[in-house]
Each structure stands twice: as structure tokens, then as C-alpha cells.
C-alpha atoms as a PDB file:
ATOM      1  CA  UNK A   1      31.239  48.610 170.365  1.00  0.00           C
ATOM      2  CA  UNK A   2      28.748  51.310 169.446  1.00  0.00           C
ATOM      3  CA  UNK A   3      31.403  53.145 167.424  1.00  0.00           C
ATOM      4  CA  UNK A   4      32.324  49.966 165.509  1.00  0.00           C
ATOM      5  CA  UNK A   5      28.632  49.234 164.752  1.00  0.00           C
ATOM      6  CA  UNK A   6      28.065  52.753 163.510  1.00  0.00           C
ATOM      7  CA  UNK A   7      31.092  52.551 161.227  1.00  0.00           C
ATOM      8  CA  UNK A   8      29.883  49.196 159.857  1.00  0.00           C
ATOM      9  CA  UNK A   9      26.478  50.664 159.099  1.00  0.00           C
ATOM     10  CA  UNK A  10      28.031  53.652 157.369  1.00  0.00           C
ATOM     11  CA  UNK A  11      30.298  51.373 155.312  1.00  0.00           C
ATOM     12  CA  UNK A  12      27.359  49.209 154.283  1.00  0.00           C
ATOM     13  CA  UNK A  13      25.351  52.272 153.316  1.00  0.00           C
ATOM     14  CA  UNK A  14      28.279  53.544 151.238  1.00  0.00           C
ATOM     15  CA  UNK A  15      29.027  50.226 149.499  1.00  0.00           C
ATOM     16  CA  UNK A  16      25.423  49.172 148.785  1.00  0.00           C
ATOM     17  CA  UNK A  17      24.799  51.710 145.999  1.00  0.00           C
ATOM     18  CA  UNK A  18      28.119  50.788 144.372  1.00  0.00           C
ATOM     19  CA  UNK A  19      27.267  47.096 144.470  1.00  0.00           C
ATOM     20  CA  UNK A  20      23.791  47.831 143.113  1.00  0.00           C
ATOM     21  CA  UNK A  21      25.227  49.946 140.339  1.00  0.00           C
ATOM     22  CA  UNK A  22      27.641  47.178 139.364  1.00  0.00           C
ATOM     23  CA  UNK A  23      24.862  44.606 139.307  1.00  0.00           C
ATOM     24  CA  UNK A  24      22.683  46.902 137.254  1.00  0.00           C
ATOM     25  CA  UNK A  25      25.513  47.531 134.817  1.00  0.00           C
ATOM     26  CA  UNK A  26      26.125  43.811 134.390  1.00  0.00           C
ATOM     27  CA  UNK A  27      22.453  43.159 133.654  1.00  0.00           C
ATOM     28  CA  UNK A  28      21.739  46.292 131.671  1.00  0.00           C
ATOM     29  CA  UNK A  29      21.921  44.846 128.175  1.00  0.00           C
ATOM     30  CA  UNK A  30      21.295  46.671 125.980  1.00  0.00           C
ATOM     31  CA  UNK A  31      22.378  50.113 127.111  1.00  0.00           C
ATOM     32  CA  UNK A  32      23.535  51.507 123.764  1.00  0.00           C
ATOM     33  CA  UNK A  33      23.025  51.201 120.011  1.00  0.00           C
ATOM     34  CA  UNK A  34      23.072  47.731 118.441  1.00  0.00           C
ATOM     35  CA  UNK A  35      24.480  47.193 114.938  1.00  0.00           C
ATOM     36  CA  UNK A  36      23.135  44.505 112.623  1.00  0.00           C
ATOM     37  CA  UNK A  37      25.496  43.789 109.738  1.00  0.00           C
ATOM     38  CA  UNK A  38      23.910  42.848 106.411  1.00  0.00           C
ATOM     39  CA  UNK A  39      26.619  41.204 104.266  1.00  0.00           C
ATOM     40  CA  UNK A  40      25.172  42.555 101.017  1.00  0.00           C
ATOM     41  CA  UNK A  41      24.531  45.914  99.385  1.00  0.00           C
ATOM     42  CA  UNK A  42      21.659  48.149 100.458  1.00  0.00           C
ATOM     43  CA  UNK A  43      18.389  47.657  98.610  1.00  0.00           C
ATOM     44  CA  UNK A  44      18.631  43.883  98.313  1.00  0.00           C
ATOM     45  CA  UNK A  45      16.197  41.349  99.824  1.00  0.00           C
ATOM     46  CA  UNK A  46      18.247  40.534 102.931  1.00  0.00           C
ATOM     47  CA  UNK A  47      18.633  44.257 103.568  1.00  0.00           C
ATOM     48  CA  UNK A  48      14.851  44.710 103.304  1.00  0.00           C
ATOM     49  CA  UNK A  49      14.145  41.890 105.761  1.00  0.00           C
ATOM     50  CA  UNK A  50      16.744  43.194 108.200  1.00  0.00           C
ATOM     51  CA  UNK A  51      15.440  46.760 108.251  1.00  0.00           C
ATOM     52  CA  UNK A  52      11.895  45.615 108.960  1.00  0.00           C
ATOM     53  CA  UNK A  53      13.056  43.355 111.806  1.00  0.00           C
ATOM     54  CA  UNK A  54      15.519  45.895 113.249  1.00  0.00           C
ATOM     55  CA  UNK A  55      12.880  48.579 113.649  1.00  0.00           C
ATOM     56  CA  UNK A  56      10.607  46.431 115.806  1.00  0.00           C
ATOM     57  CA  UNK A  57      13.415  44.781 117.759  1.00  0.00           C
ATOM     58  CA  UNK A  58      14.718  48.240 118.636  1.00  0.00           C
ATOM     59  CA  UNK A  59      11.389  49.193 120.191  1.00  0.00           C
ATOM     60  CA  UNK A  60      11.325  46.051 122.325  1.00  0.00           C
ATOM     61  CA  UNK A  61      14.969  46.428 123.375  1.00  0.00           C
ATOM     62  CA  UNK A  62      14.589  50.128 124.105  1.00  0.00           C
ATOM     63  CA  UNK A  63      17.608  50.978 121.958  1.00  0.00           C
ATOM     64  CA  UNK A  64      18.306  52.034 118.400  1.00  0.00           C
ATOM     65  CA  UNK A  65      19.166  49.129 116.106  1.00  0.00           C
ATOM     66  CA  UNK A  66      21.258  50.318 113.161  1.00  0.00           C
ATOM     67  CA  UNK A  67      21.587  48.336 109.937  1.00  0.00           C
ATOM     68  CA  UNK A  68      25.016  48.472 108.288  1.00  0.00           C
ATOM     69  CA  UNK A  69      25.714  47.060 104.829  1.00  0.00           C
ATOM     70  CA  UNK A  70      29.091  45.345 104.439  1.00  0.00           C
ATOM     71  CA  UNK A  71      28.885  43.680 101.032  1.00  0.00           C
ATOM     72  CA  UNK A  72      31.394  41.700  99.014  1.00  0.00           C
ATOM     73  CA  UNK A  73      32.875  38.205  98.614  1.00  0.00           C
ATOM     74  CA  UNK A  74      29.517  36.436  98.615  1.00  0.00           C
ATOM     75  CA  UNK A  75      28.629  37.734 102.068  1.00  0.00           C
ATOM     76  CA  UNK A  76      31.848  36.611 103.769  1.00  0.00           C
ATOM     77  CA  UNK A  77      33.227  40.127 104.374  1.00  0.00           C
ATOM     78  CA  UNK A  78      30.268  41.110 106.521  1.00  0.00           C
ATOM     79  CA  UNK A  79      30.180  37.733 108.243  1.00  0.00           C
ATOM     80  CA  UNK A  80      33.888  38.040 109.082  1.00  0.00           C
ATOM     81  CA  UNK A  81      33.282  41.465 110.633  1.00  0.00           C
ATOM     82  CA  UNK A  82      30.764  39.944 113.035  1.00  0.00           C
ATOM     83  CA  UNK A  83      32.743  36.759 113.751  1.00  0.00           C
ATOM     84  CA  UNK A  84      35.683  38.922 114.856  1.00  0.00           C
ATOM     85  CA  UNK A  85      33.622  41.452 116.815  1.00  0.00           C
ATOM     86  CA  UNK A  86      33.481  41.666 120.591  1.00  0.00           C
ATOM     87  CA  UNK A  87      30.951  39.067 121.845  1.00  0.00           C
ATOM     88  CA  UNK A  88      28.800  41.525 123.764  1.00  0.00           C
ATOM     89  CA  UNK A  89      25.595  41.499 121.731  1.00  0.00           C
ATOM     90  CA  UNK A  90      26.113  44.898 120.114  1.00  0.00           C
ATOM     91  CA  UNK A  91      27.337  43.611 116.740  1.00  0.00           C
ATOM     92  CA  UNK A  92      25.052  41.092 115.042  1.00  0.00           C
ATOM     93  CA  UNK A  93      24.710  39.455 111.640  1.00  0.00           C
ATOM     94  CA  UNK A  94      21.548  38.844 109.650  1.00  0.00           C
ATOM     95  CA  UNK A  95      22.395  36.461 106.825  1.00  0.00           C
ATOM     96  CA  UNK A  96      20.513  34.110 104.538  1.00  0.00           C
ATOM     97  CA  UNK A  97      20.964  30.628 103.057  1.00  0.00           C
ATOM     98  CA  UNK A  98      24.595  31.547 102.343  1.00  0.00           C
ATOM     99  CA  UNK A  99      25.382  30.550 105.922  1.00  0.00           C
ATOM    100  CA  UNK A 100      24.491  26.996 104.897  1.00  0.00           C
ATOM    101  CA  UNK A 101      26.699  26.988 101.793  1.00  0.00           C
ATOM    102  CA  UNK A 102      29.728  29.049 102.869  1.00  0.00           C
ATOM    103  CA  UNK A 103      31.326  26.192 104.886  1.00  0.00           C
ATOM    104  CA  UNK A 104      31.622  24.196 101.640  1.00  0.00           C
ATOM    105  CA  UNK A 105      31.981  26.962  99.044  1.00  0.00           C
ATOM    106  CA  UNK A 106      34.935  28.572 100.840  1.00  0.00           C
ATOM    107  CA  UNK A 107      37.893  26.423 101.802  1.00  0.00           C
ATOM    108  CA  UNK A 108      40.064  29.262 103.136  1.00  0.00           C
ATOM    109  CA  UNK A 109      38.493  31.980 105.283  1.00  0.00           C
ATOM    110  CA  UNK A 110      39.776  34.360 107.934  1.00  0.00           C
ATOM    111  CA  UNK A 111      37.099  33.109 110.342  1.00  0.00           C
ATOM    112  CA  UNK A 112      35.325  29.860 111.177  1.00  0.00           C
ATOM    113  CA  UNK A 113      32.029  29.978 109.218  1.00  0.00           C
ATOM    114  CA  UNK A 114      30.311  27.645 111.688  1.00  0.00           C
ATOM    115  CA  UNK A 115      32.007  27.835 115.064  1.00  0.00           C
ATOM    116  CA  UNK A 116      32.495  31.588 114.783  1.00  0.00           C
ATOM    117  CA  UNK A 117      28.868  32.353 115.641  1.00  0.00           C
ATOM    118  CA  UNK A 118      26.130  31.976 118.215  1.00  0.00           C
ATOM    119  CA  UNK A 119      22.631  31.518 116.795  1.00  0.00           C
ATOM    120  CA  UNK A 120      19.762  33.778 117.892  1.00  0.00           C
ATOM    121  CA  UNK A 121      16.825  32.628 115.776  1.00  0.00           C
ATOM    122  CA  UNK A 122      15.460  32.049 112.291  1.00  0.00           C
ATOM    123  CA  UNK A 123      13.534  34.940 110.739  1.00  0.00           C
ATOM    124  CA  UNK A 124      11.822  33.949 107.495  1.00  0.00           C
ATOM    125  CA  UNK A 125      12.055  31.712 104.429  1.00  0.00           C
ATOM    126  CA  UNK A 126      11.645  33.770 101.282  1.00  0.00           C
ATOM    127  CA  UNK A 127      10.474  32.343  97.941  1.00  0.00           C
ATOM    128  CA  UNK A 128      12.395  33.205  94.778  1.00  0.00           C
ATOM    129  CA  UNK A 129      11.194  34.300  91.364  1.00  0.00           C
ATOM    130  CA  UNK A 130      12.659  33.764  87.916  1.00  0.00           C
ATOM    131  CA  UNK A 131      12.584  37.157  86.211  1.00  0.00           C
ATOM    132  CA  UNK A 132      14.061  38.913  83.187  1.00  0.00           C
ATOM    133  CA  UNK A 133      14.304  42.346  81.596  1.00  0.00           C
ATOM    134  CA  UNK A 134      10.833  43.431  80.522  1.00  0.00           C
ATOM    135  CA  UNK A 135      11.580  43.450  76.778  1.00  0.00           C
ATOM    136  CA  UNK A 136      13.114  39.989  76.565  1.00  0.00           C
ATOM    137  CA  UNK A 137      11.792  37.922  73.661  1.00  0.00           C
ATOM    138  CA  UNK A 138       9.886  35.381  75.756  1.00  0.00           C
ATOM    139  CA  UNK A 139       6.410  35.486  77.261  1.00  0.00           C
ATOM    140  CA  UNK A 140       6.520  32.311  79.375  1.00  0.00           C
ATOM    141  CA  UNK A 141       9.088  30.040  80.983  1.00  0.00           C
ATOM    142  CA  UNK A 142       9.117  27.536  78.115  1.00  0.00           C
ATOM    143  CA  UNK A 143       9.963  30.304  75.665  1.00  0.00           C
ATOM    144  CA  UNK A 144      12.629  31.658  78.019  1.00  0.00           C
ATOM    145  CA  UNK A 145      14.248  28.225  78.300  1.00  0.00           C
ATOM    146  CA  UNK A 146      14.215  27.862  74.504  1.00  0.00           C
ATOM    147  CA  UNK A 147      15.828  31.306  74.177  1.00  0.00           C
ATOM    148  CA  UNK A 148      18.599  30.421  76.624  1.00  0.00           C
ATOM    149  CA  UNK A 149      19.296  27.099  74.943  1.00  0.00           C
ATOM    150  CA  UNK A 150      19.510  28.800  71.553  1.00  0.00           C
ATOM    151  CA  UNK A 151      21.531  31.867  72.582  1.00  0.00           C
ATOM    152  CA  UNK A 152      23.157  30.737  75.832  1.00  0.00           C
ATOM    153  CA  UNK A 153      26.471  32.484  75.125  1.00  0.00           C
ATOM    154  CA  UNK A 154      24.671  35.790  74.536  1.00  0.00           C
ATOM    155  CA  UNK A 155      22.291  35.554  77.510  1.00  0.00           C
ATOM    156  CA  UNK A 156      23.518  37.236  80.699  1.00  0.00           C
ATOM    157  CA  UNK A 157      22.524  36.024  84.151  1.00  0.00           C
ATOM    158  CA  UNK A 158      22.935  38.486  87.030  1.00  0.00           C
ATOM    159  CA  UNK A 159      23.672  37.434  90.607  1.00  0.00           C
ATOM    160  CA  UNK A 160      25.081  38.838  93.835  1.00  0.00           C
ATOM    161  CA  UNK A 161      28.296  36.795  93.723  1.00  0.00           C
ATOM    162  CA  UNK A 162      29.299  33.214  94.438  1.00  0.00           C
ATOM    163  CA  UNK A 163      27.393  31.849  97.413  1.00  0.00           C
ATOM    164  CA  UNK A 164      24.609  34.426  97.221  1.00  0.00           C
ATOM    165  CA  UNK A 165      21.026  33.167  96.998  1.00  0.00           C
ATOM    166  CA  UNK A 166      20.739  34.486  93.454  1.00  0.00           C
ATOM    167  CA  UNK A 167      23.858  32.507  92.520  1.00  0.00           C
ATOM    168  CA  UNK A 168      22.537  29.283  94.042  1.00  0.00           C
ATOM    169  CA  UNK A 169      19.165  29.686  92.356  1.00  0.00           C
ATOM    170  CA  UNK A 170      20.980  30.339  89.079  1.00  0.00           C
ATOM    171  CA  UNK A 171      22.964  27.121  89.466  1.00  0.00           C
ATOM    172  CA  UNK A 172      19.758  25.151  89.954  1.00  0.00           C
ATOM    173  CA  UNK A 173      18.101  26.899  87.008  1.00  0.00           C
ATOM    174  CA  UNK A 174      20.993  26.203  84.636  1.00  0.00           C
ATOM    175  CA  UNK A 175      21.115  22.592  85.788  1.00  0.00           C
ATOM    176  CA  UNK A 176      17.348  22.224  85.315  1.00  0.00           C
ATOM    177  CA  UNK A 177      17.410  23.546  81.752  1.00  0.00           C
ATOM    178  CA  UNK A 178      20.795  21.966  80.949  1.00  0.00           C
ATOM    179  CA  UNK A 179      22.175  25.173  79.465  1.00  0.00           C
ATOM    180  CA  UNK A 180      24.808  27.558  80.854  1.00  0.00           C
ATOM    181  CA  UNK A 181      24.535  31.332  80.734  1.00  0.00           C
ATOM    182  CA  UNK A 182      27.121  34.096  80.904  1.00  0.00           C
ATOM    183  CA  UNK A 183      27.224  35.062  84.582  1.00  0.00           C
ATOM    184  CA  UNK A 184      27.490  38.688  85.666  1.00  0.00           C
ATOM    185  CA  UNK A 185      28.262  38.971  89.412  1.00  0.00           C
ATOM    186  CA  UNK A 186      27.408  42.068  91.462  1.00  0.00           C
ATOM    187  CA  UNK A 187      28.075  43.177  95.035  1.00  0.00           C
ATOM    188  CA  UNK A 188      24.397  42.677  95.809  1.00  0.00           C
ATOM    189  CA  UNK A 189      21.050  42.060  94.145  1.00  0.00           C
ATOM    190  CA  UNK A 190      20.096  45.712  94.644  1.00  0.00           C
ATOM    191  CA  UNK A 191      22.516  46.941  91.943  1.00  0.00           C
ATOM    192  CA  UNK A 192      21.830  43.798  89.886  1.00  0.00           C
ATOM    193  CA  UNK A 193      18.129  44.655  89.876  1.00  0.00           C
ATOM    194  CA  UNK A 194      18.931  48.200  88.773  1.00  0.00           C
ATOM    195  CA  UNK A 195      20.783  46.851  85.740  1.00  0.00           C
ATOM    196  CA  UNK A 196      18.062  44.294  84.995  1.00  0.00           C
ATOM    197  CA  UNK A 197      15.436  47.047  84.939  1.00  0.00           C
ATOM    198  CA  UNK A 198      17.724  49.098  82.683  1.00  0.00           C
ATOM    199  CA  UNK A 199      18.103  46.133  80.327  1.00  0.00           C
ATOM    200  CA  UNK A 200      21.866  45.803  80.848  1.00  0.00           C
ATOM    201  CA  UNK A 201      21.492  42.145  81.896  1.00  0.00           C
ATOM    202  CA  UNK A 202      18.906  39.600  80.809  1.00  0.00           C
ATOM    203  CA  UNK A 203      17.857  37.219  83.578  1.00  0.00           C
ATOM    204  CA  UNK A 204      17.947  36.947  87.357  1.00  0.00           C
ATOM    205  CA  UNK A 205      16.536  34.661  90.027  1.00  0.00           C
ATOM    206  CA  UNK A 206      15.871  36.624  93.177  1.00  0.00           C
ATOM    207  CA  UNK A 207      13.843  36.712  96.365  1.00  0.00           C
ATOM    208  CA  UNK A 208      10.270  38.024  96.377  1.00  0.00           C
ATOM    209  CA  UNK A 209      11.287  40.634  98.953  1.00  0.00           C
ATOM    210  CA  UNK A 210      13.286  42.273  96.170  1.00  0.00           C
ATOM    211  CA  UNK A 211      11.194  41.438  93.118  1.00  0.00           C
ATOM    212  CA  UNK A 212       7.503  41.693  94.049  1.00  0.00           C
ATOM    213  CA  UNK A 213       7.175  45.470  93.732  1.00  0.00           C
ATOM    214  CA  UNK A 214       9.063  45.486  90.417  1.00  0.00           C
ATOM    215  CA  UNK A 215       6.927  42.638  89.051  1.00  0.00           C
ATOM    216  CA  UNK A 216       3.713  44.437  90.021  1.00  0.00           C
ATOM    217  CA  UNK A 217       4.986  47.671  88.479  1.00  0.00           C
ATOM    218  CA  UNK A 218       5.874  45.946  85.219  1.00  0.00           C
ATOM    219  CA  UNK A 219       9.528  46.954  85.503  1.00  0.00           C
ATOM    220  CA  UNK A 220      10.620  43.340  84.950  1.00  0.00           C
ATOM    221  CA  UNK A 221       8.999  40.279  83.395  1.00  0.00           C
ATOM    222  CA  UNK A 222       8.284  37.382  85.763  1.00  0.00           C
ATOM    223  CA  UNK A 223       8.142  33.751  84.647  1.00  0.00           C
ATOM    224  CA  UNK A 224       7.795  31.554  87.745  1.00  0.00           C
ATOM    225  CA  UNK A 225       8.032  31.307  91.518  1.00  0.00           C
ATOM    226  CA  UNK A 226      10.254  28.644  93.098  1.00  0.00           C
ATOM    227  CA  UNK A 227       7.724  27.242  95.569  1.00  0.00           C
ATOM    228  CA  UNK A 228       5.397  24.253  95.546  1.00  0.00           C
ATOM    229  CA  UNK A 229       2.335  26.520  95.656  1.00  0.00           C
ATOM    230  CA  UNK A 230       1.506  29.881  94.096  1.00  0.00           C
ATOM    231  CA  UNK A 231       1.939  32.945  96.267  1.00  0.00           C
ATOM    232  CA  UNK A 232      -1.028  35.024  97.486  1.00  0.00           C
ATOM    233  CA  UNK A 233       1.027  38.142  96.767  1.00  0.00           C
ATOM    234  CA  UNK A 234       1.580  37.085  93.122  1.00  0.00           C
ATOM    235  CA  UNK A 235      -1.413  34.844  92.378  1.00  0.00           C
ATOM    236  CA  UNK A 236      -1.027  34.975  88.576  1.00  0.00           C
ATOM    237  CA  UNK A 237       2.605  33.835  88.646  1.00  0.00           C
ATOM    238  CA  UNK A 238       2.873  30.049  88.079  1.00  0.00           C
ATOM    239  CA  UNK A 239       5.178  27.798  90.043  1.00  0.00           C
ATOM    240  CA  UNK A 240       8.241  26.536  88.203  1.00  0.00           C
ATOM    241  CA  UNK A 241       6.661  23.080  88.158  1.00  0.00           C
ATOM    242  CA  UNK A 242       3.483  24.435  86.563  1.00  0.00           C
ATOM    243  CA  UNK A 243       5.611  26.345  84.058  1.00  0.00           C
ATOM    244  CA  UNK A 244       7.503  23.227  82.982  1.00  0.00           C
ATOM    245  CA  UNK A 245      10.470  22.874  85.370  1.00  0.00           C
ATOM    246  CA  UNK A 246       9.478  20.228  87.956  1.00  0.00           C
ATOM    247  CA  UNK A 247      11.637  20.131  91.069  1.00  0.00           C
ATOM    248  CA  UNK A 248      12.866  23.716  90.662  1.00  0.00           C
ATOM    249  CA  UNK A 249      12.018  24.634  94.258  1.00  0.00           C
ATOM    250  CA  UNK A 250      14.144  26.801  96.548  1.00  0.00           C
ATOM    251  CA  UNK A 251      13.425  29.224  99.373  1.00  0.00           C
ATOM    252  CA  UNK A 252      15.918  31.476 101.080  1.00  0.00           C
ATOM    253  CA  UNK A 253      15.963  31.234 104.857  1.00  0.00           C
ATOM    254  CA  UNK A 254      17.330  34.046 107.035  1.00  0.00           C
ATOM    255  CA  UNK A 255      18.768  33.913 110.535  1.00  0.00           C
ATOM    256  CA  UNK A 256      20.215  36.256 113.158  1.00  0.00           C
ATOM    257  CA  UNK A 257      23.684  35.605 114.635  1.00  0.00           C
ATOM    258  CA  UNK A 258      26.053  36.964 117.300  1.00  0.00           C
ATOM    259  CA  UNK A 259      29.819  36.412 117.635  1.00  0.00           C
ATOM    260  CA  UNK A 260      30.960  33.187 119.280  1.00  0.00           C
ATOM    261  CA  UNK A 261      31.169  33.548 123.046  1.00  0.00           C
ATOM    262  CA  UNK A 262      28.262  35.971 123.401  1.00  0.00           C
ATOM    263  CA  UNK A 263      26.681  35.120 126.785  1.00  0.00           C
ATOM    264  CA  UNK A 264      23.495  33.060 126.688  1.00  0.00           C
ATOM    265  CA  UNK A 265      21.553  35.667 128.629  1.00  0.00           C
ATOM    266  CA  UNK A 266      22.275  38.163 125.861  1.00  0.00           C
ATOM    267  CA  UNK A 267      21.441  35.855 122.948  1.00  0.00           C
ATOM    268  CA  UNK A 268      18.259  34.821 124.757  1.00  0.00           C
ATOM    269  CA  UNK A 269      17.280  38.477 125.270  1.00  0.00           C
ATOM    270  CA  UNK A 270      17.882  39.153 121.578  1.00  0.00           C
ATOM    271  CA  UNK A 271      15.885  36.048 120.677  1.00  0.00           C
ATOM    272  CA  UNK A 272      12.936  37.291 122.746  1.00  0.00           C
ATOM    273  CA  UNK A 273      13.098  40.641 120.960  1.00  0.00           C
ATOM    274  CA  UNK A 274      13.182  38.837 117.612  1.00  0.00           C
ATOM    275  CA  UNK A 275      10.115  36.821 118.566  1.00  0.00           C
ATOM    276  CA  UNK A 276       8.299  40.029 119.505  1.00  0.00           C
ATOM    277  CA  UNK A 277       9.237  41.524 116.129  1.00  0.00           C
ATOM    278  CA  UNK A 278       7.958  38.500 114.223  1.00  0.00           C
ATOM    279  CA  UNK A 279       4.546  38.857 115.926  1.00  0.00           C
ATOM    280  CA  UNK A 280       4.251  42.539 115.071  1.00  0.00           C
ATOM    281  CA  UNK A 281       1.164  43.069 112.898  1.00  0.00           C
ATOM    282  CA  UNK A 282       2.771  45.671 110.663  1.00  0.00           C
ATOM    283  CA  UNK A 283       5.841  43.498 110.081  1.00  0.00           C
ATOM    284  CA  UNK A 284       3.684  40.465 109.284  1.00  0.00           C
ATOM    285  CA  UNK A 285       1.744  42.536 106.754  1.00  0.00           C
ATOM    286  CA  UNK A 286       4.894  43.968 105.186  1.00  0.00           C
ATOM    287  CA  UNK A 287       6.332  40.456 104.891  1.00  0.00           C
ATOM    288  CA  UNK A 288       3.083  39.298 103.246  1.00  0.00           C
ATOM    289  CA  UNK A 289       3.257  42.184 100.780  1.00  0.00           C
ATOM    290  CA  UNK A 290       6.739  40.973  99.853  1.00  0.00           C
ATOM    291  CA  UNK A 291       5.634  37.382  99.367  1.00  0.00           C
ATOM    292  CA  UNK A 292       6.938  35.860 102.589  1.00  0.00           C
ATOM    293  CA  UNK A 293       6.011  35.309 106.247  1.00  0.00           C
ATOM    294  CA  UNK A 294       7.780  35.124 109.619  1.00  0.00           C
ATOM    295  CA  UNK A 295       8.847  31.714 110.879  1.00  0.00           C
ATOM    296  CA  UNK A 296       6.895  30.073 113.686  1.00  0.00           C
ATOM    297  CA  UNK A 297       7.782  31.297 117.174  1.00  0.00           C
ATOM    298  CA  UNK A 298       9.466  28.017 118.118  1.00  0.00           C
ATOM    299  CA  UNK A 299      11.858  28.458 115.163  1.00  0.00           C
ATOM    300  CA  UNK A 300      12.985  31.909 116.291  1.00  0.00           C
ATOM    301  CA  UNK A 301      15.137  30.409 119.053  1.00  0.00           C
ATOM    302  CA  UNK A 302      18.889  29.750 119.282  1.00  0.00           C
ATOM    303  CA  UNK A 303      18.396  25.982 119.548  1.00  0.00           C
ATOM    304  CA  UNK A 304      16.016  25.599 116.589  1.00  0.00           C
ATOM    305  CA  UNK A 305      18.136  27.941 114.496  1.00  0.00           C
ATOM    306  CA  UNK A 306      21.348  25.960 115.072  1.00  0.00           C
ATOM    307  CA  UNK A 307      19.698  22.618 114.322  1.00  0.00           C
ATOM    308  CA  UNK A 308      18.228  23.943 111.075  1.00  0.00           C
ATOM    309  CA  UNK A 309      21.528  25.561 110.070  1.00  0.00           C
ATOM    310  CA  UNK A 310      23.523  22.366 110.619  1.00  0.00           C
ATOM    311  CA  UNK A 311      21.011  20.378 108.555  1.00  0.00           C
ATOM    312  CA  UNK A 312      21.243  22.909 105.716  1.00  0.00           C
ATOM    313  CA  UNK A 313      25.040  22.710 105.667  1.00  0.00           C
ATOM    314  CA  UNK A 314      24.744  18.934 105.315  1.00  0.00           C
ATOM    315  CA  UNK A 315      22.149  19.348 102.537  1.00  0.00           C
ATOM    316  CA  UNK A 316      24.239  21.694 100.371  1.00  0.00           C
ATOM    317  CA  UNK A 317      27.671  20.086 100.883  1.00  0.00           C
ATOM    318  CA  UNK A 318      27.241  17.230  98.364  1.00  0.00           C
ATOM    319  CA  UNK A 319      25.527  19.517  95.836  1.00  0.00           C
ATOM    320  CA  UNK A 320      28.416  22.000  95.851  1.00  0.00           C
ATOM    321  CA  UNK A 321      31.081  19.299  95.869  1.00  0.00           C
ATOM    322  CA  UNK A 322      29.414  17.569  92.896  1.00  0.00           C
ATOM    323  CA  UNK A 323      29.330  20.856  90.950  1.00  0.00           C
ATOM    324  CA  UNK A 324      32.988  21.447  91.786  1.00  0.00           C
ATOM    325  CA  UNK A 325      32.436  25.214  91.974  1.00  0.00           C
ATOM    326  CA  UNK A 326      34.246  26.869  94.852  1.00  0.00           C
ATOM    327  CA  UNK A 327      34.645  30.515  95.731  1.00  0.00           C
ATOM    328  CA  UNK A 328      38.373  30.320  96.495  1.00  0.00           C
END
């Protein structure tokens, strides 16, 4: 009896550390580097937002968070990479309003643009600005509209590809002024901005996270902001309504996603880290400098994010179908 008891105690002592180690391993997320895929080129507005968020999330998670740019096909190449990744929380996607338009814009994709993802939380809603090369022959929005209407075949409009925020804003702008422009698509608004500054293209509509510094530096000419109110970061820039285009309002929301099937405990942990990041004083200030702000804490949750996303898909579906412009 004594011998059997001793052996049982020894066995328990031997197995306990193994069981503890297994439990620790199962609950140890994250224990290595996390990748956030940005589905556009480096230097663009979504890339800027992601890098600011990733830095603070990494500190809270205790791991390095690496940003990887996988641009092309209106953001669907990067999104596909994440949708097909292992659902373990180590490959994430930070995407913008394109997640609300892709389900309608693309009729044939290698992944499910809605059911292929778990939501983690909304990040920010970025205003957009109507800008042009600095030497364009227009000093205000009315003059720019007159120029486009007169020389619409000659005027080039740069965007980051079908489905990108710059493309959607361009569609609304052309509809508002009832004049088409020659579209020049890029792999991202970073390279598009480079060409706009160089004078290779004429006009672009892009997020304040990408345009504010260039507007302040005088590298581009700004005509309007696409919000109901003027921005504290660009107080002299009129709203589109003030400048003569009522109803030309659009902001670009961003959200963080994981592959479908990622366990709830992991998406919830990532959501908590996102919420910590969005309260960080330096991040809030950097967002303000770029003309935007973090969402409210109750919007940086998986549940609020999914509800908002589904509503946005429903909002854009009839607009895209009426335009009859599809990406495939």
C-alpha cells in the first residue's frame, strides 16, 4: 500500500508540470510575432494608420507586430492572404471601406469577402480631401469643376484601383459634377501621391492621413474636405458643401480582421489590445495631426465592428449596382 501511494505521488509530481506546460501553451497567445497585412502599397493612408496602431498594440501584447504590404487588385490580394491564413491570430488584416464594397464590386473571388473573416474592432473613420497638382489652373473648387467640365478628356484622376477609397470618392466626385475624367489606377495611393506631386496626374481624392502633410507643405493644392464640418487640422480648407458641392460627404472607416475560425478568446484579446492602442495619448495626437480620431471604445469590439460592416455592405450595394461598374 505504501509503495503504491509513493508511486502515485511520484507520477503526479512528474505529470503536473507537463499538464501545466500544456495549459500554459494553450493560453499563451501571443507567444511570437504577429503580422498585420495592409492590402495596399506602403506610404498610403491605410498603411499609416496600421503602423501607428501596430506599434502600440505590440507593446500591450508583449510581442512584435509587423506590418506587411500586399497591394494589388483593389485590396483583394492582401485580403485573400488573410482569409486563407491559419486562424491562430498571428495573421491579421487592417482594411478600410473597401471591405464594405468588395462583396458587390467583385463577383468572383478566391475567398468569401464576408464569411472569410472574424471582426476584431473598428479603428478610425478618416475624412477625405479633394486635391490636385499644385500648378493646376484652378484656385477653388468651382474653378476646378469648370476646368474638368471643359477639359474632361485631358484631365487625369489618380486612384488606388477599383474598390479603393480613392476610387469610390472619385466616383462620387464625378457624379456630383456630372463630368467624367480619365482614370489612372495605381497599386496604392502612396505612388499615386508621388505622381500627383510630380505633376504627372492632375487630381486625386484621398484620405487626410495621406494628404495633410502635403497640403501643409504646399506640395499639392487642396480644394475641399469631404466632411460636414471643417477639420481642426486643416481649418482653412472648406467643406465640399461650402465649396459648392452639397452632399459630397464621405469618410473612410478602417477595421481589424482575423481569418474565419479564429477562437473568440484570441479575437477578444486582440480587441482589448486595439482598445488600449486607441487610448494611447501619442496615437490620439498623431491621428489628430492627420485629421482623424480613434473610434469610441465601444466601437472597437468584434460585435460593433461586424454590425457596422454589414450595414455598410447594404449601403454600398445599390450604389455600385446602379453604376454598373464591377471589378471583374
